[in-house]
CSV table of N, CA and C in Angstrom, one decimal:
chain,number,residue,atom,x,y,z
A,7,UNK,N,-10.7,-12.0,11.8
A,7,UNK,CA,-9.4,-11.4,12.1
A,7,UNK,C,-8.8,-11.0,10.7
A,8,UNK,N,-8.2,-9.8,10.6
A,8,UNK,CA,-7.4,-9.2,9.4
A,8,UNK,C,-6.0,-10.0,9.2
A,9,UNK,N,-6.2,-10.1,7.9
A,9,UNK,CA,-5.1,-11.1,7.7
A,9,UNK,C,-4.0,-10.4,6.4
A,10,UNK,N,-2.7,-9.6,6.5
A,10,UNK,CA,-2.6,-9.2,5.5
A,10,UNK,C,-1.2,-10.2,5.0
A,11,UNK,N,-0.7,-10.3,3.9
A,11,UNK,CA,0.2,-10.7,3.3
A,11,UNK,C,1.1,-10.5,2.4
A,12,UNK,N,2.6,-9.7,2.6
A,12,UNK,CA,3.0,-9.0,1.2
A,12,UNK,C,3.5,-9.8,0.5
A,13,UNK,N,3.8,-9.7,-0.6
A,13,UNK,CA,4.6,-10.5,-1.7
A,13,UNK,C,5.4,-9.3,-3.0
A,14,UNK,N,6.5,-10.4,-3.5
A,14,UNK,CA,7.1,-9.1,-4.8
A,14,UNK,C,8.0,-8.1,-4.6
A,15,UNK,N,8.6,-8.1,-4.0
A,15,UNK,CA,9.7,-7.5,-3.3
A,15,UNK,C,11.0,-8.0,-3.9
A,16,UNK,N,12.1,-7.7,-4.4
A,16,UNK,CA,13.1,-8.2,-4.7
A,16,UNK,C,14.1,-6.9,-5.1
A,17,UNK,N,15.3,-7.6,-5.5
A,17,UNK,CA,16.2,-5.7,-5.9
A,17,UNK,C,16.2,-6.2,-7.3
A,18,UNK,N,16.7,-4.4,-7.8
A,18,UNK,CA,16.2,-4.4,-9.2
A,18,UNK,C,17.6,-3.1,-9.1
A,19,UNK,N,17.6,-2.7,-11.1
A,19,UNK,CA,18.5,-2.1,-11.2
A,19,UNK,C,17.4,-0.3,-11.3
A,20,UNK,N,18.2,0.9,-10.8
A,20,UNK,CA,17.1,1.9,-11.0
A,20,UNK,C,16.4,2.3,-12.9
A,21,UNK,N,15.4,2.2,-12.4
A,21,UNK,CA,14.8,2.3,-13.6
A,21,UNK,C,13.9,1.5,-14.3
A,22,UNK,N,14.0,0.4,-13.2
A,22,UNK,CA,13.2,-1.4,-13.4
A,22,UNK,C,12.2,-0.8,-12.9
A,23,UNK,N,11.4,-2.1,-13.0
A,23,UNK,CA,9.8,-2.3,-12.2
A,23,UNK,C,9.6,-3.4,-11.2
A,24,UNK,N,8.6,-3.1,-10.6
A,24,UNK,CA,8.5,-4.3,-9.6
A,24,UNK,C,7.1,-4.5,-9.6
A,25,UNK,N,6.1,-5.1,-8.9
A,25,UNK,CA,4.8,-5.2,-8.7
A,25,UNK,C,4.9,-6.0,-7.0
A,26,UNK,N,4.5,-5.2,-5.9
A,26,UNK,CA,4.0,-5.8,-5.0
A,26,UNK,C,2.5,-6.3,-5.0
A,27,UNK,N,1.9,-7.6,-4.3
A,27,UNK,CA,0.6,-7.7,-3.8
A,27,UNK,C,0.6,-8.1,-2.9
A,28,UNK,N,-0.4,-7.6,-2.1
A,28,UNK,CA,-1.0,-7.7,-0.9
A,28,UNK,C,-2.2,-9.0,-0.6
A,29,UNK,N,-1.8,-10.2,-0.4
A,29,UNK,CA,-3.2,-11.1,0.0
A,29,UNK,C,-3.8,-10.8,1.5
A,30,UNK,N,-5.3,-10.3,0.9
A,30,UNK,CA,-6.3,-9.8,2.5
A,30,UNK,C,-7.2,-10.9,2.7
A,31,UNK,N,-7.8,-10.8,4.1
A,31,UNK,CA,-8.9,-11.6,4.5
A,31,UNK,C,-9.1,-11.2,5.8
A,32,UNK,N,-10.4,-12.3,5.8
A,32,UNK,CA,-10.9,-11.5,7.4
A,32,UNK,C,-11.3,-10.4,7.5
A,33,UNK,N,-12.0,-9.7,5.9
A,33,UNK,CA,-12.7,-8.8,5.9
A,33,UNK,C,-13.3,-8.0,4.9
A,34,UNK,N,-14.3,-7.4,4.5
A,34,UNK,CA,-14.9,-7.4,3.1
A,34,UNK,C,-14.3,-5.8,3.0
A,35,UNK,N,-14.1,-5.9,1.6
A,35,UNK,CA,-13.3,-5.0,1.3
A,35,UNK,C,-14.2,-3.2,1.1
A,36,UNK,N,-15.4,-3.7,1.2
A,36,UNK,CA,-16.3,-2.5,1.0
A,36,UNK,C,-16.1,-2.0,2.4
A,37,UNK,N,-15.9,-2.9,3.2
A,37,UNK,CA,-15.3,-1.5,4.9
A,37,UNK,C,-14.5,-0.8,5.0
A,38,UNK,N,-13.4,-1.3,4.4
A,38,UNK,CA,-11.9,-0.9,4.6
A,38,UNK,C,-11.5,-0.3,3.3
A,39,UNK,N,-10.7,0.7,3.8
A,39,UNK,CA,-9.7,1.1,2.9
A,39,UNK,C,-8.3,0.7,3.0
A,40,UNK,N,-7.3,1.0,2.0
A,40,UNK,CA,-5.8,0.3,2.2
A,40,UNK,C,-5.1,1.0,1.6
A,41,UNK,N,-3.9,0.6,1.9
A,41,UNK,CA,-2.6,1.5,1.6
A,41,UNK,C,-1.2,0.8,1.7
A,42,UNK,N,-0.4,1.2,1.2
A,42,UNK,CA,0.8,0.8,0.8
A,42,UNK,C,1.7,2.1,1.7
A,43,UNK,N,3.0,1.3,2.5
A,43,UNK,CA,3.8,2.3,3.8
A,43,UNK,C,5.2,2.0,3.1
A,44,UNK,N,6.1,2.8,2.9
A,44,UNK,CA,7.2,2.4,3.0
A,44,UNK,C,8.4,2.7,3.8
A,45,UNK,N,9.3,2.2,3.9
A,45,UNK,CA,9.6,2.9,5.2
A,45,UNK,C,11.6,2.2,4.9
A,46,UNK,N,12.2,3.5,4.9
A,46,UNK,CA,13.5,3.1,4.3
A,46,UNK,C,14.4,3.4,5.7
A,47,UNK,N,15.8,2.7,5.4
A,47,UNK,CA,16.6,2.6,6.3
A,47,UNK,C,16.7,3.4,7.3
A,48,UNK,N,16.2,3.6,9.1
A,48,UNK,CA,16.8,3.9,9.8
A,48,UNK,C,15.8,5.2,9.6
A,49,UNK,N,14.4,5.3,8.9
A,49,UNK,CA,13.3,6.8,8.7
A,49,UNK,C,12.1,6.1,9.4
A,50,UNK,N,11.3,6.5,9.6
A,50,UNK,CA,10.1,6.3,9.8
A,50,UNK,C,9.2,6.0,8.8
A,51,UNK,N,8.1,5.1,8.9
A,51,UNK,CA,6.8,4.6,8.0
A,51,UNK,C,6.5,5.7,7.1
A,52,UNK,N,6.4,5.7,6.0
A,52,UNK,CA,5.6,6.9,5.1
A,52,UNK,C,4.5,6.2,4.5
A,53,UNK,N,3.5,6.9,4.3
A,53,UNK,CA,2.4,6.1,3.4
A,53,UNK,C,2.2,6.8,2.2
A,54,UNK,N,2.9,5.8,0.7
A,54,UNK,CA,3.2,6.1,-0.3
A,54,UNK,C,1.7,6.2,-0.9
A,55,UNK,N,0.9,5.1,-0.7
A,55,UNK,CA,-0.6,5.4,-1.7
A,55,UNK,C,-1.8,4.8,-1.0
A,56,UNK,N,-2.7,5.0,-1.1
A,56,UNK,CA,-3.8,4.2,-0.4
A,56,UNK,C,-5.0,4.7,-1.6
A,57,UNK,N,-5.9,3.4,-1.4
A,57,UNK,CA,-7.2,3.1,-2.3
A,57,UNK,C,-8.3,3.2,-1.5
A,58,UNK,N,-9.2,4.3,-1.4
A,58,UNK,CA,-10.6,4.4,-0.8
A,58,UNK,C,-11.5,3.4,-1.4
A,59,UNK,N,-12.7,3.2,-0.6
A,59,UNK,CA,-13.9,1.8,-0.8
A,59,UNK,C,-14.2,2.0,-2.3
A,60,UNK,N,-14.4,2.9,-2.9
A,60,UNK,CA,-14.6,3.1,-4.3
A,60,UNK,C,-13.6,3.6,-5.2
A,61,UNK,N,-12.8,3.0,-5.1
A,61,UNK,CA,-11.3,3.4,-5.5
A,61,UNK,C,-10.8,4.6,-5.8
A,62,UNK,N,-11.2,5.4,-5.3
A,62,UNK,CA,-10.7,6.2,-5.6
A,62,UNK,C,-8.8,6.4,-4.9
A,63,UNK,N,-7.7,6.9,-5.2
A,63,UNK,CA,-6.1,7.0,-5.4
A,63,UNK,C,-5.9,8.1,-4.6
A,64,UNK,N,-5.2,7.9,-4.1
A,64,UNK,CA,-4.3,9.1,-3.5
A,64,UNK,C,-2.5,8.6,-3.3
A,65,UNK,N,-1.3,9.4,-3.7
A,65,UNK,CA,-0.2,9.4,-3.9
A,65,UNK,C,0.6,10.2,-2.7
A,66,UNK,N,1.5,9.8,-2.7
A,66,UNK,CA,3.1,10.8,-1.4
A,66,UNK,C,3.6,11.7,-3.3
A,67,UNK,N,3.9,12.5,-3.0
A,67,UNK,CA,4.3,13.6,-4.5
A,67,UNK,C,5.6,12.8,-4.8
A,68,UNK,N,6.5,11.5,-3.5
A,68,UNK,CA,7.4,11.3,-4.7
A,68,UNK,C,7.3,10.2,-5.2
A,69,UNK,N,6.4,9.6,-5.3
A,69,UNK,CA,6.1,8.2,-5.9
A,69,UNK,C,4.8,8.7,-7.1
A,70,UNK,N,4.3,9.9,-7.0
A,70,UNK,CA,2.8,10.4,-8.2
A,70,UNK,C,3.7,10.4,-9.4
A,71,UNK,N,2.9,9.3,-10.3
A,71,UNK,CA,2.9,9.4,-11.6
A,71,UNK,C,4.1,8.0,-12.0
A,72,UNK,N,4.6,7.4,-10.9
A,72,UNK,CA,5.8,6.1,-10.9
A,72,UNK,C,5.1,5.2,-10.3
A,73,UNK,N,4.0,5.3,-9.1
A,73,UNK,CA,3.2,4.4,-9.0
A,73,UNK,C,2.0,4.1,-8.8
A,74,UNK,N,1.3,3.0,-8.6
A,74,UNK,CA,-0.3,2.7,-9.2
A,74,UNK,C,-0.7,2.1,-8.1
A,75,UNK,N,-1.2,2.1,-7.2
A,75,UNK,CA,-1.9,1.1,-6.4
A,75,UNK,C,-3.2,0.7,-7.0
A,76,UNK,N,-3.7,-0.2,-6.8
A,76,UNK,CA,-4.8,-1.1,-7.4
A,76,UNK,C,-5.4,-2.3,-6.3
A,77,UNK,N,-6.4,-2.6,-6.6
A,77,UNK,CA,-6.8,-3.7,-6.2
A,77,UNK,C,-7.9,-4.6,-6.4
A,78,UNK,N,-8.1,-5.6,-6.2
A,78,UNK,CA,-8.8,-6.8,-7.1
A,78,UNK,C,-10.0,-7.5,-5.9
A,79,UNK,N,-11.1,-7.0,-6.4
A,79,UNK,CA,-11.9,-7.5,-5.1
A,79,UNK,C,-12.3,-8.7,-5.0
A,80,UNK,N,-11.9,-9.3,-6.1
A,80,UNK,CA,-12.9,-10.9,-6.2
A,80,UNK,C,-11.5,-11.6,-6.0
A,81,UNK,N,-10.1,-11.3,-6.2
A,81,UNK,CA,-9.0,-11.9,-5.6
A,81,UNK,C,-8.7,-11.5,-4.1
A,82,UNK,N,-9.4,-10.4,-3.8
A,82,UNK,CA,-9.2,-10.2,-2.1
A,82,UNK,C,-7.5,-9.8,-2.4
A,83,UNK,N,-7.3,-9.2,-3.5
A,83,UNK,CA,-5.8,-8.8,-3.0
A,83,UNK,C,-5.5,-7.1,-3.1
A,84,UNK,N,-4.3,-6.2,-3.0
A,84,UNK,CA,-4.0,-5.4,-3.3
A,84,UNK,C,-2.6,-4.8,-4.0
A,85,UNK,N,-2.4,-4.3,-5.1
A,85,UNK,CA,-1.2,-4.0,-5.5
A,85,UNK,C,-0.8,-2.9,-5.5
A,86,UNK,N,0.4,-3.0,-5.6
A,86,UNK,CA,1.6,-1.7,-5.8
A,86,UNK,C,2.4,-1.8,-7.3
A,87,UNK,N,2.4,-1.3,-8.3
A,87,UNK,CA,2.7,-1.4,-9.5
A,87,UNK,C,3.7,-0.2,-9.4
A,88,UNK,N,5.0,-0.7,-9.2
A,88,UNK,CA,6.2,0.4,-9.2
A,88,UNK,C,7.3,0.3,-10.6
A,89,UNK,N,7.3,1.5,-10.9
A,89,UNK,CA,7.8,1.9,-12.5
A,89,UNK,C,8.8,2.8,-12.1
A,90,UNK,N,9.9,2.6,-12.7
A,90,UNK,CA,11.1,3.5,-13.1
A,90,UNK,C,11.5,4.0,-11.4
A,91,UNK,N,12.0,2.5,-11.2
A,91,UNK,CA,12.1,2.6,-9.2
A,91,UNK,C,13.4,4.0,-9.2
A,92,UNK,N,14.0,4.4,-7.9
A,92,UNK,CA,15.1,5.1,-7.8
A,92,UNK,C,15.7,4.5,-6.5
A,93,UNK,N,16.8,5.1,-6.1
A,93,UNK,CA,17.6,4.0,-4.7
A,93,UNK,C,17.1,4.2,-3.5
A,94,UNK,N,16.4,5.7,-4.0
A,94,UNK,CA,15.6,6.3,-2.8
A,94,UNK,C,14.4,5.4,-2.6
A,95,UNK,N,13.7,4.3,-3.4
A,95,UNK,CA,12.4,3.5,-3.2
A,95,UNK,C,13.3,2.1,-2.4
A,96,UNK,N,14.2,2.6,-2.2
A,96,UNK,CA,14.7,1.0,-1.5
A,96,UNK,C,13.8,1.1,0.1
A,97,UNK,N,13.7,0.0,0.9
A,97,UNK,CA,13.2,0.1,1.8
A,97,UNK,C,12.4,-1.4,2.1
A,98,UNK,N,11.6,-1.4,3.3
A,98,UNK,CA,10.4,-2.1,3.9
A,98,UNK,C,9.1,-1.5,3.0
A,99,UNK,N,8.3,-2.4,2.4
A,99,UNK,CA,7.2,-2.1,2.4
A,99,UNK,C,6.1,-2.4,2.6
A,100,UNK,N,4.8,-2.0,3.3
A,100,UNK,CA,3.8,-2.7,3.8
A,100,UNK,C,2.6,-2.7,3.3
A,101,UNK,N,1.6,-3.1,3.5
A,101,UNK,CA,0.5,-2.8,3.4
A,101,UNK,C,-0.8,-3.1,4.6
A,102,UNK,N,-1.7,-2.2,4.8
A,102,UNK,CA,-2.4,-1.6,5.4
A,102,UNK,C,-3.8,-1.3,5.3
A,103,UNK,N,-4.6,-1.9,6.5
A,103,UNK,CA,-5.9,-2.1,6.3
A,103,UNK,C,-6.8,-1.4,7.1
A,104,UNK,N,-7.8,0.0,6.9
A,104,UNK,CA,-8.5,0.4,8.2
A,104,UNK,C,-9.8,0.5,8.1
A,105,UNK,N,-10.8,-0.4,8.6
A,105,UNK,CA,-11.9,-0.1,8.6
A,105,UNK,C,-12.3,1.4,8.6
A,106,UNK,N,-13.5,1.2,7.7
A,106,UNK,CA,-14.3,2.7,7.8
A,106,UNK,C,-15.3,3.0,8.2
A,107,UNK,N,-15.3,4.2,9.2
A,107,UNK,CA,-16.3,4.5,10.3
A,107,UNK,C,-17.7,4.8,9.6
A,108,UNK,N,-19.1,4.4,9.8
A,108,UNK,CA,-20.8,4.9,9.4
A,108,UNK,C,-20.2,6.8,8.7
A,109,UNK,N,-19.2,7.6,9.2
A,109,UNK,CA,-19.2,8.7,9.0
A,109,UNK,C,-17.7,8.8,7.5
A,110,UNK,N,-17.4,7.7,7.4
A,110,UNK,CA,-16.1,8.3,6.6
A,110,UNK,C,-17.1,8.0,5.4
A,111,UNK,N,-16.3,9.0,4.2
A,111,UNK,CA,-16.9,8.5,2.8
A,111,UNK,C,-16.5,7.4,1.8
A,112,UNK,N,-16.7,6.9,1.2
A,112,UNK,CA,-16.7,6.2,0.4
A,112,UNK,C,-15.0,6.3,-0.3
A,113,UNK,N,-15.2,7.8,-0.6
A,113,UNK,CA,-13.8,7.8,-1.7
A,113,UNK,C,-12.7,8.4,-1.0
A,114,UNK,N,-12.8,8.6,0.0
A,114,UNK,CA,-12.2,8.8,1.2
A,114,UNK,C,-10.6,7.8,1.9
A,115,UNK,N,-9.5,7.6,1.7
A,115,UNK,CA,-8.5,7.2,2.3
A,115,UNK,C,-7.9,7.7,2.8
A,116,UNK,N,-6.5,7.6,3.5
A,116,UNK,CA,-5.5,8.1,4.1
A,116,UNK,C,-4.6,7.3,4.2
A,117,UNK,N,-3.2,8.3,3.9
A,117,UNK,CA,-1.9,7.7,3.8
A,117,UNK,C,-0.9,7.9,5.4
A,118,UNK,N,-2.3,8.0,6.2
A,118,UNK,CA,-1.3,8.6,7.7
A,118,UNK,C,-1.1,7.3,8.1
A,119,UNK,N,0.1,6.8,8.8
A,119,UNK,CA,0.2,5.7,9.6
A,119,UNK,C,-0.3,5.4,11.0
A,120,UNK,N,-0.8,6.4,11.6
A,120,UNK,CA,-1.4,6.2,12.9
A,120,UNK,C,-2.8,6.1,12.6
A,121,UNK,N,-3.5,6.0,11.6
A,121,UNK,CA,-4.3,5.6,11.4
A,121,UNK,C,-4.8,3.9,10.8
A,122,UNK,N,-3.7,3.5,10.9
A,122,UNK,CA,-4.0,2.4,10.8
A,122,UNK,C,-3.4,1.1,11.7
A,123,UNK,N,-4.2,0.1,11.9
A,123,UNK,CA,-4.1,-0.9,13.3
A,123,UNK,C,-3.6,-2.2,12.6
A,124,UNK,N,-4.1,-2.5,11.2
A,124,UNK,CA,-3.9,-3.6,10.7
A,124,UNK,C,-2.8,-3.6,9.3
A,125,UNK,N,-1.9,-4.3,10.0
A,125,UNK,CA,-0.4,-4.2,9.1
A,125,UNK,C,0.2,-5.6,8.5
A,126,UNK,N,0.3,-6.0,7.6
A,126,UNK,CA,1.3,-6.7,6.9
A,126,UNK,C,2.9,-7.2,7.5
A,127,UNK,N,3.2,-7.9,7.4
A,127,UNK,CA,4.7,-7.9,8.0
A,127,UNK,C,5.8,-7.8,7.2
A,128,UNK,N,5.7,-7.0,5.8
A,128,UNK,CA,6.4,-6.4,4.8
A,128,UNK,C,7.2,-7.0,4.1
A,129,UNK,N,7.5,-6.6,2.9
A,129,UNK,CA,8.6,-7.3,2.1
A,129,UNK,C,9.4,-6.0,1.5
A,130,UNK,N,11.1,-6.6,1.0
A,130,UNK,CA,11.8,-5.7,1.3
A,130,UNK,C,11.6,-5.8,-0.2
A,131,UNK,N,12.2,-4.4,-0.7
A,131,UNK,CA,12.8,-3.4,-2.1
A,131,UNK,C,14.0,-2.9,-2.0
A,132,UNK,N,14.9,-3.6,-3.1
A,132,UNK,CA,16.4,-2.8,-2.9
A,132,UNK,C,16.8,-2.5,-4.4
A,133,UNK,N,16.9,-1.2,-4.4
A,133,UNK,CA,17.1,-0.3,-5.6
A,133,UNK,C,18.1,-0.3,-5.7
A,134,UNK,N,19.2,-0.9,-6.6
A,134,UNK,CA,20.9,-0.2,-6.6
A,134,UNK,C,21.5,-1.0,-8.2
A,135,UNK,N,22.4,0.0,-8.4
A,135,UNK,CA,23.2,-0.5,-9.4
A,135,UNK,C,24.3,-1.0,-9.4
């Protein structure tokens, strides 16, 4: 069973940092790809970044070049490294786990939310001065 876990969430003033992590289990990480969802007051889920089986990155254009997703395979975890936050990053944030089909590639992710089954129960971000 997928087991995800957020952590690192707190409010900050704009222009701080924060670092979320993700603790996973219940699954090896060479299946799955993952991703990081954010999802602000009263909007819908967006999926800010996700990390394909070979890490390869993919970004939402307002978070490219402010954040880093990463992940640690021998800690089974995943991170969000957020730099020079704005009020606009305030929100829920998740993380997200989708096995990958015999047909998907390696370097291959996605930041769509209907594509993924296995969710985190989120930790909050509050951006304000």
């Amino acid at each position: 069973q997928v087991r995800l876990m957020e952590s690192g969430g707190g409010s900050v003033q704009p222009g701080r940092s924060l670092r979320l992590s993700c603790a996973a289990s219940g699954f090896r990480y060479g299946d799955y790809y993952m991703a990081w969802f954010h999802q602000a007051p009263g909007k819908e889920r967006e999926g800010v970044a996700c990390i394909a089986a070979d890490g390869s990155t993919n970004y939402a254009d307002s978070v490219a070049g402010r954040f880093t997703i990463s992940q640690d395979n021998n800690e089974k975890k995943l991170h969000l490294q957020m730099d020079n936050l704005k009020p606009e990053d305030t929100g829920m944030y998740y993380c997200a786990a989708r096995r990958r089909s015999p047909y998907t590639s390696v370097w291959f992710c996605s930041r769509a939310s209907s594509e993924f089954s296995d969710w985190g129960q989120g930790t909050q971000v509050t951006v304000s001065s």
